[in-house]
Coordinates of C-alpha atoms in Angstrom, one line a residue:
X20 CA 0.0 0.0 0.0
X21 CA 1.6 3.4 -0.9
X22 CA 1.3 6.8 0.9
X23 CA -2.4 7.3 -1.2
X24 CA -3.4 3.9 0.3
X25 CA -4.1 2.3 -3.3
X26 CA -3.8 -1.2 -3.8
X27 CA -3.2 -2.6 -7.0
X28 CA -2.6 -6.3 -8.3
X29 CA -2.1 -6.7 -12.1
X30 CA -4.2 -9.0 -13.9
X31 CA -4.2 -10.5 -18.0
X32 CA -5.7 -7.6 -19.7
X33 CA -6.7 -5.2 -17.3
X34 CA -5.8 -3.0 -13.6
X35 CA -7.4 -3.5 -10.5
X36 CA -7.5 -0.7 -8.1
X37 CA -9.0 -0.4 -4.8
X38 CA -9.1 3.6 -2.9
X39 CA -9.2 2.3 0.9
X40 CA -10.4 6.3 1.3
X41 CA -13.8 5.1 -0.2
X42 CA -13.8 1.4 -0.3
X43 CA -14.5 2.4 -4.5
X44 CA -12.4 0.0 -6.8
X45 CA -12.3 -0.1 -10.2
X46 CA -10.7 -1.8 -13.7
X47 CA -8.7 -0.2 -15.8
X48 CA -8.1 -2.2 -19.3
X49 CA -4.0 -2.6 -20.0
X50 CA -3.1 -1.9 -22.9
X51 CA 0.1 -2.9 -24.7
X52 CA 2.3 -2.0 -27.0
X53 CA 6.0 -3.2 -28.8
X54 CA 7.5 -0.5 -26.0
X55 CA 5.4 -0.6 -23.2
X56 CA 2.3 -1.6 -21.3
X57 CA 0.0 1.6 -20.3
X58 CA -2.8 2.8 -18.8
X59 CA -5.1 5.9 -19.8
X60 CA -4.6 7.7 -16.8
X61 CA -7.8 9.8 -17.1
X62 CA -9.3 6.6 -16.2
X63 CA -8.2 7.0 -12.6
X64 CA -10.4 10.7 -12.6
X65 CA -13.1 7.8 -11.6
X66 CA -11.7 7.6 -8.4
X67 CA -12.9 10.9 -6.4
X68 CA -12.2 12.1 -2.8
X69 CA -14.3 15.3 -1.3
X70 CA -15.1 16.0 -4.8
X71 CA -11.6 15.6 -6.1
X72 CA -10.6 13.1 -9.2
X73 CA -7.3 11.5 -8.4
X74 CA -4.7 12.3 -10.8
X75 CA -1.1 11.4 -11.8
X76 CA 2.1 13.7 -10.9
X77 CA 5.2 13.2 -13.5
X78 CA 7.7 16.4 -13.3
X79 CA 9.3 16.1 -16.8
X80 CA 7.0 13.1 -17.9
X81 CA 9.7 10.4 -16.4
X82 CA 6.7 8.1 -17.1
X83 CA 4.1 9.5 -19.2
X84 CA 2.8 8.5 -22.6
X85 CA 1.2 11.2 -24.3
X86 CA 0.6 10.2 -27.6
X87 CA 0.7 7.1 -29.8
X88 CA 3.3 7.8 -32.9
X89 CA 4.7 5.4 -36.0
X90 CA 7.7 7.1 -36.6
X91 CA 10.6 6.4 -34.5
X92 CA 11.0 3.1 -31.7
X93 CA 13.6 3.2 -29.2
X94 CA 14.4 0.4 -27.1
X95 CA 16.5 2.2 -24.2
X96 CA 17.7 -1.4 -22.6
X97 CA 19.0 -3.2 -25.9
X98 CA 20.7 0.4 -27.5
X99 CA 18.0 -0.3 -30.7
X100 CA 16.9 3.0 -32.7
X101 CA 14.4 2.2 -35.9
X102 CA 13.4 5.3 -38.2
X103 CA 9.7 3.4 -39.6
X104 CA 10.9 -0.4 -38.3
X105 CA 14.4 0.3 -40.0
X106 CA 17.5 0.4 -38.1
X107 CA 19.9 3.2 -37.4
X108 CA 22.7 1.2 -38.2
X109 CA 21.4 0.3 -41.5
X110 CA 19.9 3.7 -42.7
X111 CA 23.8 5.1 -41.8
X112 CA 25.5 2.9 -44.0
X113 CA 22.9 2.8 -47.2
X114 CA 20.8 5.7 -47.4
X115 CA 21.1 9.5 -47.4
X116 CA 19.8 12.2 -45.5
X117 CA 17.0 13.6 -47.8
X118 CA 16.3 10.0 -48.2
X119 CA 15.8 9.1 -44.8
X120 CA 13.3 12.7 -43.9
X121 CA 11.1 10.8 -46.5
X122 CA 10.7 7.8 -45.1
X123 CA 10.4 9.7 -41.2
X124 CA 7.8 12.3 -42.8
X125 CA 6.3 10.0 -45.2
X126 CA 6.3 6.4 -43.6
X127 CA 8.0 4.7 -46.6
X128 CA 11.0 4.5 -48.6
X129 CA 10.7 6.6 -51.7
X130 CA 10.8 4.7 -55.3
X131 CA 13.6 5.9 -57.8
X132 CA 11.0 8.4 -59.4
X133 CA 9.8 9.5 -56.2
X134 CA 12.9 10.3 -54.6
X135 CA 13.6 12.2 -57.7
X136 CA 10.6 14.2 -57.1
X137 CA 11.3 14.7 -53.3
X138 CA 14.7 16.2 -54.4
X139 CA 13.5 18.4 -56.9
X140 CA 10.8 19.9 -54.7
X141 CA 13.8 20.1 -52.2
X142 CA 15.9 22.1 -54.6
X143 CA 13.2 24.3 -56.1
X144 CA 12.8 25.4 -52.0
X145 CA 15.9 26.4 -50.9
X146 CA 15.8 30.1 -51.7
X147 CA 14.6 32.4 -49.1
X148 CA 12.7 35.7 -49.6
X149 CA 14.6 38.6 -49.8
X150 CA 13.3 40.2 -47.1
X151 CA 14.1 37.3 -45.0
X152 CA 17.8 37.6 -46.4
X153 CA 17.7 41.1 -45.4
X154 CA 16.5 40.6 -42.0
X155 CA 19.0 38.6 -40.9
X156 CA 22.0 40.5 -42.1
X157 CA 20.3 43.1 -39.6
X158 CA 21.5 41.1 -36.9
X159 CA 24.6 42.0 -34.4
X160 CA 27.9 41.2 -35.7
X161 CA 28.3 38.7 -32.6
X162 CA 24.6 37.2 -32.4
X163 CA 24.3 33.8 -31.6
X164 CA 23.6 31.4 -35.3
X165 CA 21.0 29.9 -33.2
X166 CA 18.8 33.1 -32.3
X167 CA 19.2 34.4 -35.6
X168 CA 17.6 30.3 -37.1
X169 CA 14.7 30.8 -34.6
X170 CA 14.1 34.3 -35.1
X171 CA 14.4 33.8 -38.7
X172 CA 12.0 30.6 -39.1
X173 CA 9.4 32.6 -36.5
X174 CA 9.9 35.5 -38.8
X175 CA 9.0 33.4 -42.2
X176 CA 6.0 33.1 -40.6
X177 CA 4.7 36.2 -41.6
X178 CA 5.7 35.8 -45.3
X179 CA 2.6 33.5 -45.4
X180 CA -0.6 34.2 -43.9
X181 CA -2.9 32.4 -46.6
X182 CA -1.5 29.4 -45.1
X183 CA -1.7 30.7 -41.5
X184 CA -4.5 29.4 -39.5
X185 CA -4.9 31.9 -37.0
X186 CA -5.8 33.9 -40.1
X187 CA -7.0 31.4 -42.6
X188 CA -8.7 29.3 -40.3
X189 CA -8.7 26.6 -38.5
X190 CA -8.9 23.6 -41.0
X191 CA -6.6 24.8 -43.6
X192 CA -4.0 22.2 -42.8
X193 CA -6.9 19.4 -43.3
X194 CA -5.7 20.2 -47.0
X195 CA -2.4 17.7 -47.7
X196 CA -1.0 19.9 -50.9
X197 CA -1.0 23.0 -47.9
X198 CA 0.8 21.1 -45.8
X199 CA 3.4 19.3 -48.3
X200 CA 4.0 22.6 -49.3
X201 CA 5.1 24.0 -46.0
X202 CA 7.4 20.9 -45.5
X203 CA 9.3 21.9 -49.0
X204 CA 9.6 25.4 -48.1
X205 CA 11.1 24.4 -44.1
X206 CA 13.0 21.5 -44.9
X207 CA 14.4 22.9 -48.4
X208 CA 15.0 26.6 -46.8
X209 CA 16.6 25.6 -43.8
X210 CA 20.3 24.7 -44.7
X211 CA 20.2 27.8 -46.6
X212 CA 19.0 29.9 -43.3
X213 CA 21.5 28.3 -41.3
X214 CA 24.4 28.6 -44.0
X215 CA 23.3 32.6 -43.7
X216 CA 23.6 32.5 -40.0
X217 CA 27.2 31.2 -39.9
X218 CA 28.0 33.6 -42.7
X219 CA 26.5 36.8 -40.8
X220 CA 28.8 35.7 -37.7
X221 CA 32.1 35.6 -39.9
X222 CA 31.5 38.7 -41.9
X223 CA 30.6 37.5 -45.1
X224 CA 27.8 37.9 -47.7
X225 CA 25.3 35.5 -48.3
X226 CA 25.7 32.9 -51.4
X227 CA 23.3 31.4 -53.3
X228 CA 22.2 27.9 -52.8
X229 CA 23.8 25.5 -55.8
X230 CA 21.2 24.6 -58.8
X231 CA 23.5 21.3 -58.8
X232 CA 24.1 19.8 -55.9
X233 CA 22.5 17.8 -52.7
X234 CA 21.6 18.8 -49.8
X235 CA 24.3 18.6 -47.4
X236 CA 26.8 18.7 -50.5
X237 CA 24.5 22.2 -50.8
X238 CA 24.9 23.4 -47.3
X239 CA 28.4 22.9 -47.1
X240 CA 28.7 25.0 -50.9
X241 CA 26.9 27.5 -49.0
X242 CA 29.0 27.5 -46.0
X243 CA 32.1 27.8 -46.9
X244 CA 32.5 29.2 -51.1
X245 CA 34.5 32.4 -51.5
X246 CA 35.2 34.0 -54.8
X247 CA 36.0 30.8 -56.4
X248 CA 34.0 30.0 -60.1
X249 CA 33.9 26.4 -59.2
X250 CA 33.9 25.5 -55.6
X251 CA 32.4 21.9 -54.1
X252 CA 33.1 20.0 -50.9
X253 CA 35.1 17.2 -50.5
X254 CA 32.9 13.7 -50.4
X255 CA 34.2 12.3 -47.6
X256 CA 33.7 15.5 -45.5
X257 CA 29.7 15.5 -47.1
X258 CA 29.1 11.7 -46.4
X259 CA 30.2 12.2 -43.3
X260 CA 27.9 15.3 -42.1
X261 CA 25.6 13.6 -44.2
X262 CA 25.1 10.3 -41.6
X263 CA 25.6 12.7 -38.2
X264 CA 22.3 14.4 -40.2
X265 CA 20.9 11.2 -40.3
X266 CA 21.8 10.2 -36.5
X267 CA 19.9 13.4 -35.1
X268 CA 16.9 13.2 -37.5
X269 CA 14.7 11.9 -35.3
X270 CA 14.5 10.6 -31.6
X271 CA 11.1 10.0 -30.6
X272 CA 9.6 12.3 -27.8
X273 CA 12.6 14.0 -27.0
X274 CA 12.1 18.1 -25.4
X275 CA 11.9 19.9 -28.7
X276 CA 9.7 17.4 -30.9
X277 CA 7.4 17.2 -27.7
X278 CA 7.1 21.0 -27.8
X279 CA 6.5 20.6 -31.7
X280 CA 3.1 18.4 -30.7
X281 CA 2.6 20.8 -28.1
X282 CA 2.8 23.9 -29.8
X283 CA 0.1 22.3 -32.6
X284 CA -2.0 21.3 -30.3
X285 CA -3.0 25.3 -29.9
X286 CA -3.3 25.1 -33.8
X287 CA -0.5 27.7 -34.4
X288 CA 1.2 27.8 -37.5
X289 CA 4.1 25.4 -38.7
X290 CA 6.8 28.2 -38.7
X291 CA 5.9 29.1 -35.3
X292 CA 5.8 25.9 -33.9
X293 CA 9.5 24.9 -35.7
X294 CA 11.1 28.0 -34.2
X295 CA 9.4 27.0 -30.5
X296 CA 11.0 23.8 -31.3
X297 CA 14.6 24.7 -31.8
X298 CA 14.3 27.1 -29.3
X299 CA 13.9 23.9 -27.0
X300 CA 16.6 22.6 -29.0
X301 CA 19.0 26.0 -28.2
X302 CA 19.1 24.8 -24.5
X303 CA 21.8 23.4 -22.6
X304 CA 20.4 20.5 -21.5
X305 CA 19.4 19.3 -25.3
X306 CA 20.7 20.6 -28.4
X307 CA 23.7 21.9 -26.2
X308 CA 25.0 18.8 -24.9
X309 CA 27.9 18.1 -27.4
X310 CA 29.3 21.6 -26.6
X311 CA 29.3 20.9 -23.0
X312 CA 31.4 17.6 -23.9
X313 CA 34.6 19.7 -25.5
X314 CA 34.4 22.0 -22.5
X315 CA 34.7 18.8 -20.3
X316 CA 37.6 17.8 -22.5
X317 CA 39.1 20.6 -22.8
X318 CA 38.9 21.4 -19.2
X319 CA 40.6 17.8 -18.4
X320 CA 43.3 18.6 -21.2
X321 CA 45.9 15.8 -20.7
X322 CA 45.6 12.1 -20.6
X323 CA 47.1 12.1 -17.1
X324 CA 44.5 14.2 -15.1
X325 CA 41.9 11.7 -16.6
X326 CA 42.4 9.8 -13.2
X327 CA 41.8 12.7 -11.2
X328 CA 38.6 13.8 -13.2
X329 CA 37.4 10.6 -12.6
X330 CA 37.6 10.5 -9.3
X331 CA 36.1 14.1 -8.9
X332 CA 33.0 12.9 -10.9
X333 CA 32.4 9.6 -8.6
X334 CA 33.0 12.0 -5.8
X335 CA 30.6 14.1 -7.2
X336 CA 32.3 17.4 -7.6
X337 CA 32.6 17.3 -11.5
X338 CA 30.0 16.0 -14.2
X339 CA 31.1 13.1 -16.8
X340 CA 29.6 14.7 -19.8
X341 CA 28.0 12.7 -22.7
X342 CA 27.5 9.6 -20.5
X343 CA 24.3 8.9 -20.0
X344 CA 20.9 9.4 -21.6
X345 CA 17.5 9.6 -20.2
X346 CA 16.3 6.6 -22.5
X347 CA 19.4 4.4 -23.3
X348 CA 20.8 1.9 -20.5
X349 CA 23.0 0.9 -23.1
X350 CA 25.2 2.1 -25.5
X351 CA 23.7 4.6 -27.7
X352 CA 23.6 2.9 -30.9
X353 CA 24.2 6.2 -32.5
X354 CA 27.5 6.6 -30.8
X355 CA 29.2 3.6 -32.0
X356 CA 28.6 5.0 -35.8
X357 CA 29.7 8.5 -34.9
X358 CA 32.7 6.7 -33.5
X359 CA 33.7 5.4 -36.7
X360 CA 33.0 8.7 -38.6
X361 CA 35.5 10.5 -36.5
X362 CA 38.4 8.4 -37.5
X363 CA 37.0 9.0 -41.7
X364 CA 37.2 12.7 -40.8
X365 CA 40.7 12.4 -39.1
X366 CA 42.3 11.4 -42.1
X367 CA 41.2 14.4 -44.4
X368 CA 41.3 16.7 -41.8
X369 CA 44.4 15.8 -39.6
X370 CA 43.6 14.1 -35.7
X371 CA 41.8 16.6 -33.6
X372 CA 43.8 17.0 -30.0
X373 CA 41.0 16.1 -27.6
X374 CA 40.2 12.8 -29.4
X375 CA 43.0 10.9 -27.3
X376 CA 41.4 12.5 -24.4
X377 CA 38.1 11.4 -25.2
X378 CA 39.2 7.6 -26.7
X379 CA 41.4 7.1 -23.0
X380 CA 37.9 8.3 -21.1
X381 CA 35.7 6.1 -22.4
X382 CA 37.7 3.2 -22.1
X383 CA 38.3 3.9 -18.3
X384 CA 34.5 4.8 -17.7
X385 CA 33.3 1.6 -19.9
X386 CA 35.5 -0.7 -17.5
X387 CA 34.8 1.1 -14.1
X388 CA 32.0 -0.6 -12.2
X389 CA 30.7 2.5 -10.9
X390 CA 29.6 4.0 -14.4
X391 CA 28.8 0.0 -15.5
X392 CA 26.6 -0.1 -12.4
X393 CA 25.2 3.0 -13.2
X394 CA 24.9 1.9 -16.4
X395 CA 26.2 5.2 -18.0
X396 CA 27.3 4.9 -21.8
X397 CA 28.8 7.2 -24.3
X398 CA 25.7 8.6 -26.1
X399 CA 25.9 10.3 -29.5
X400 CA 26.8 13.8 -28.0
X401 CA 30.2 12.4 -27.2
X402 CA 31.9 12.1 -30.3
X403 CA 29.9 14.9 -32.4
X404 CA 31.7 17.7 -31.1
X405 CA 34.9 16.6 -31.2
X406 CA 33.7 15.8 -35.3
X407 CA 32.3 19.3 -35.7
X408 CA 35.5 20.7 -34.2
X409 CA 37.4 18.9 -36.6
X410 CA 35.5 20.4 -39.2
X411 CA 36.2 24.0 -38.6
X412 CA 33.0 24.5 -36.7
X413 CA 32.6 26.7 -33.5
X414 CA 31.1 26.0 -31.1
X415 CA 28.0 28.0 -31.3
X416 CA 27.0 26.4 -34.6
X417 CA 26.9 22.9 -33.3
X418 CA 22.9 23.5 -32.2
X419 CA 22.3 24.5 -35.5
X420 CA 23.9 21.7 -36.9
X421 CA 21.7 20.0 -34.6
X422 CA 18.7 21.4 -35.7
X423 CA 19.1 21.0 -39.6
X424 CA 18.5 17.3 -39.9
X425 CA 16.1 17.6 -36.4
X426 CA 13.6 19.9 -38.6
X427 CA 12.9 16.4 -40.3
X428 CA 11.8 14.6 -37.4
X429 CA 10.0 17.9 -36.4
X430 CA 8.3 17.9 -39.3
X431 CA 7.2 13.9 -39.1
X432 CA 5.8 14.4 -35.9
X433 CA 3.5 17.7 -36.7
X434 CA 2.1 15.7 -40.0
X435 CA 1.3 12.9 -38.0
X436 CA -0.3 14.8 -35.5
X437 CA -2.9 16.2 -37.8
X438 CA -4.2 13.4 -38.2
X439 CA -4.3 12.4 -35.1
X440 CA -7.8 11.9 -33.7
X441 CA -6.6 12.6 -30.0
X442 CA -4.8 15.7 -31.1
X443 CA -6.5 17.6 -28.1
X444 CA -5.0 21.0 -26.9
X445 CA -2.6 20.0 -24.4
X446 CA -3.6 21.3 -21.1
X447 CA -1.2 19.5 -17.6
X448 CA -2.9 20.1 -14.8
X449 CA -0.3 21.5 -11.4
X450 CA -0.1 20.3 -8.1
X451 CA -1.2 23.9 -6.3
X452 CA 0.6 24.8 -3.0
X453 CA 0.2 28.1 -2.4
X454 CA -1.8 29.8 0.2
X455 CA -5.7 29.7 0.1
X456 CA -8.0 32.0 -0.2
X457 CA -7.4 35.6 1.4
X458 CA -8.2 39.3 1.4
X459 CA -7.2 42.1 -0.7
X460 CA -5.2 44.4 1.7
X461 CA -4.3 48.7 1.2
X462 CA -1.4 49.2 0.2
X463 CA -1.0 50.9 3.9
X464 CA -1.6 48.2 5.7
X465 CA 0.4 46.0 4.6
X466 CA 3.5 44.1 5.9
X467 CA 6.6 44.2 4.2
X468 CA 8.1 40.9 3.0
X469 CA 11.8 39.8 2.8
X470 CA 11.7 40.0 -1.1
X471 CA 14.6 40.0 -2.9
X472 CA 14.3 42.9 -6.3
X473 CA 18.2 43.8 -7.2
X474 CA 19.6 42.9 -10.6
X475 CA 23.1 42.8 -12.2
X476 CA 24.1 46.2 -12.9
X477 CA 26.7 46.8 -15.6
X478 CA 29.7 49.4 -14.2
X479 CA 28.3 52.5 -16.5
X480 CA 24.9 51.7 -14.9
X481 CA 26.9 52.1 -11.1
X482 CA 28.9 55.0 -12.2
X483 CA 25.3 57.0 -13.2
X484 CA 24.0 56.3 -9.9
X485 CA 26.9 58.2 -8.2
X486 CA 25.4 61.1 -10.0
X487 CA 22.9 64.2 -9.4
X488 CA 19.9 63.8 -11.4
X489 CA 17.0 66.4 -11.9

């Protein structure tokens, strides 16, 4: 019996649940899934209390389904990722990147002609308006790649309101030629927006997306052409972006494709729900990880204070980052195939420094029975930054690099969702705490609280406050 004083005893098909507050029990069918057995929780609203439905609480959804999706499958315990029932592993080695957002938007595999068409309506979607080109050379000299993306894609918005349906109405994405057409313009536009924010932060203008090339073959173009009549990226260097794009297509219900489903549950438009997504993405704690991994290694910077780092992280005072992953007890699947793309990298682009580092710490973590225990694994964040390094990237890019192939996923998730017929507006309930009803009170009579109101102050700030105003 827990602290609510439920009991509950599993049976075949179905939950029994007895509330010794009222004596009340009920049944609550089971049902079951390739991932998991589940309840509906609103079921449990049937057991009341004073006029109260019992409800769940899950900070952060540690154990909360919230939607039923055929695009991705994870199984955490085996280290198994599928795109549409097909394996990681196998997608990396034989397909491409455009290939793959196909299948995870489209839930097949394209035929020769069809691919032929996705890639053309690709292509034909790559330029951005001019105004949007404009806008974003507007931007500080020093502003981050990723606020000019989001601000950007939230901006785009506004270039179509026939297709907006807080001004079009409601149903407008009911129509599938609308909505394939918004998928072009995001997907095909995206590498060219990103390309733009990475040239605004070095100083240079804007080129042209390539009539004649792919799409990451494209982006890099974009990237990285001077003055040069014919300029095009080295193979190995595109093949290899090309399968980290297809390792962070899609991840299931991760923080930013939830927010995408979120976001569209409110029936805002597809821009506006992308650019809520990566800003999800821009955080720390997600599309920030790999960054926080060359800090780590950089920070360790010699193979001989490994020892020392990991004792400081079993003792708690330092973090062992890109071990560990809220849904893999294994090795991430992903990280054993970015692990051989470093090495193909290496040899075009000469060994990046930290990669001994990061080589020496996995083998000592992997055979320490405190991380084993723990079951903490490298997970793909570990070896994409030192890859992305290697490349010439800094480090602010890497969420944008993130975000590119992500869009695809993004993208899966919001056409699946409408058609989805329990795409209700998503609406958590909160566990309330604070104090119960009372009185307005004049401003007079009030008590003063401890409340703390200061904020930084920058020294020019300080140095006007010394002053006599009037």
């Amino acid at each position: 019996m827990n602290r609510l004083g439920l009991y509950a005893n599993q049976l075949a098909h179905h939950l029994t649940i007895t509330d010794n507050r009222t004596g009340k029990t009920i049944e609550i069918p089971i049902s079951t899934s390739r991932e998991s057995d589940f309840i509906h929780s609103i079921k449990l609203g049937q057991l009341q209390f004073q006029g109260q439905p019992l409800r769940v609480y899950d900070p952060g959804y540690m154990n909360t389904i919230c939607c039923t999706s055929k695009i991705s499958y994870i199984d955490g315990d085996k280290g198994i990722l599928e795109y549409r029932g097909i394996s990681i592993e196998e997608l990396a080695e034989k397909s491409t990147f455009v290939e793959v957002a196909y299948l995870l938007i489209n839930g097949e595999l394209p035929s020769k002609s069809q691919l032929q068409e996705w890639n053309e309506k690709l292509r034909k979607h790559t330029f951005i308006h001019t105004d949007a080109s404009q806008m974003m050379k507007s931007f500080r000299y020093d502003a981050h790649p990723m606020g000019m993306l989001i601000s950007t894609l939230a901006a785009i918005s506004t270039f179509h309101p026939e297709v907006n349906p807080a001004l079009a109405g409601e149903g407008i994405y009911k129509n599938q030629d609308i909505v394939n057409k918004q998928i072009y313009r995001i997907l095909g536009s995206l590498p060219t927006i990103a390309s733009n924010s990475f040239r605004n932060r070095i100083g240079r203008e804007h080129n042209m997306p390539h009539e004649n090339m792919s799409y990451v073959e494209n982006f890099l173009y974009m990237l990285d052409k001077l003055n040069e009549k014919e300029y095009k990226p080295h193979p190995k260097i595109t093949r290899a972006l090309e399968v980290l794009f297809i390792l962070h297509a899609e991840h299931e219900l991760n923080c930013s494709t939830a927010f995408v489903r979120h976001l569209s549950s409110s029936g805002v438009d597809i821009y506006t729900a992308i650019a809520g997504a990566a800003g999800a993405l821009y955080g720390p704690k997600h599309g920030g990880a790999n960054e926080a991994v060359l800090r780590m290694l950089e920070e360790i910077g010699d193979l001989k204070n490994i020892p020392q780092f990991i004792k400081d992280v079993k003792d708690r005072k330092k973090l062992l980052m890109g071990f560990g992953h809220r849904v893999y007890k294994n090795y991430d699947p992903r990280a054993k195939i970015v692990k051989q793309i470093a090495y193909q990298v290496f040899e075009i682009t000469g060994k990046e420094s930290l990669i001994e580092i990061a080589i020496e710490l996995e083998k000592i973590a992997l055979s320490d029975p405190y991380f084993i225990q723990r079951k903490l694994y490298p997970n793909v964040d570990f070896y994409s930054g030192v890859i992305y390094r290697a490349l010439g990237f800094p480090t602010d890019m890497f969420p944008v690099l993130f975000t590119i192939p992500r869009v695809a996923g993004w993208l899966a998730h919001w056409k699946e969702y409408q058609n989805d017929k329990e795409n209700n507006i998503v609406r958590p309930r909160q566990n309330y705490i604070g104090p119960e009803k009372r009185n307005y009170i004049p401003v007079e009579q009030r008590k003063e609280f401890p409340i703390y109101l200061e904020s930084n102050k920058s020294s020019r700030q300080k140095r006007r406050e010394t002053a006599t105003l009037s």
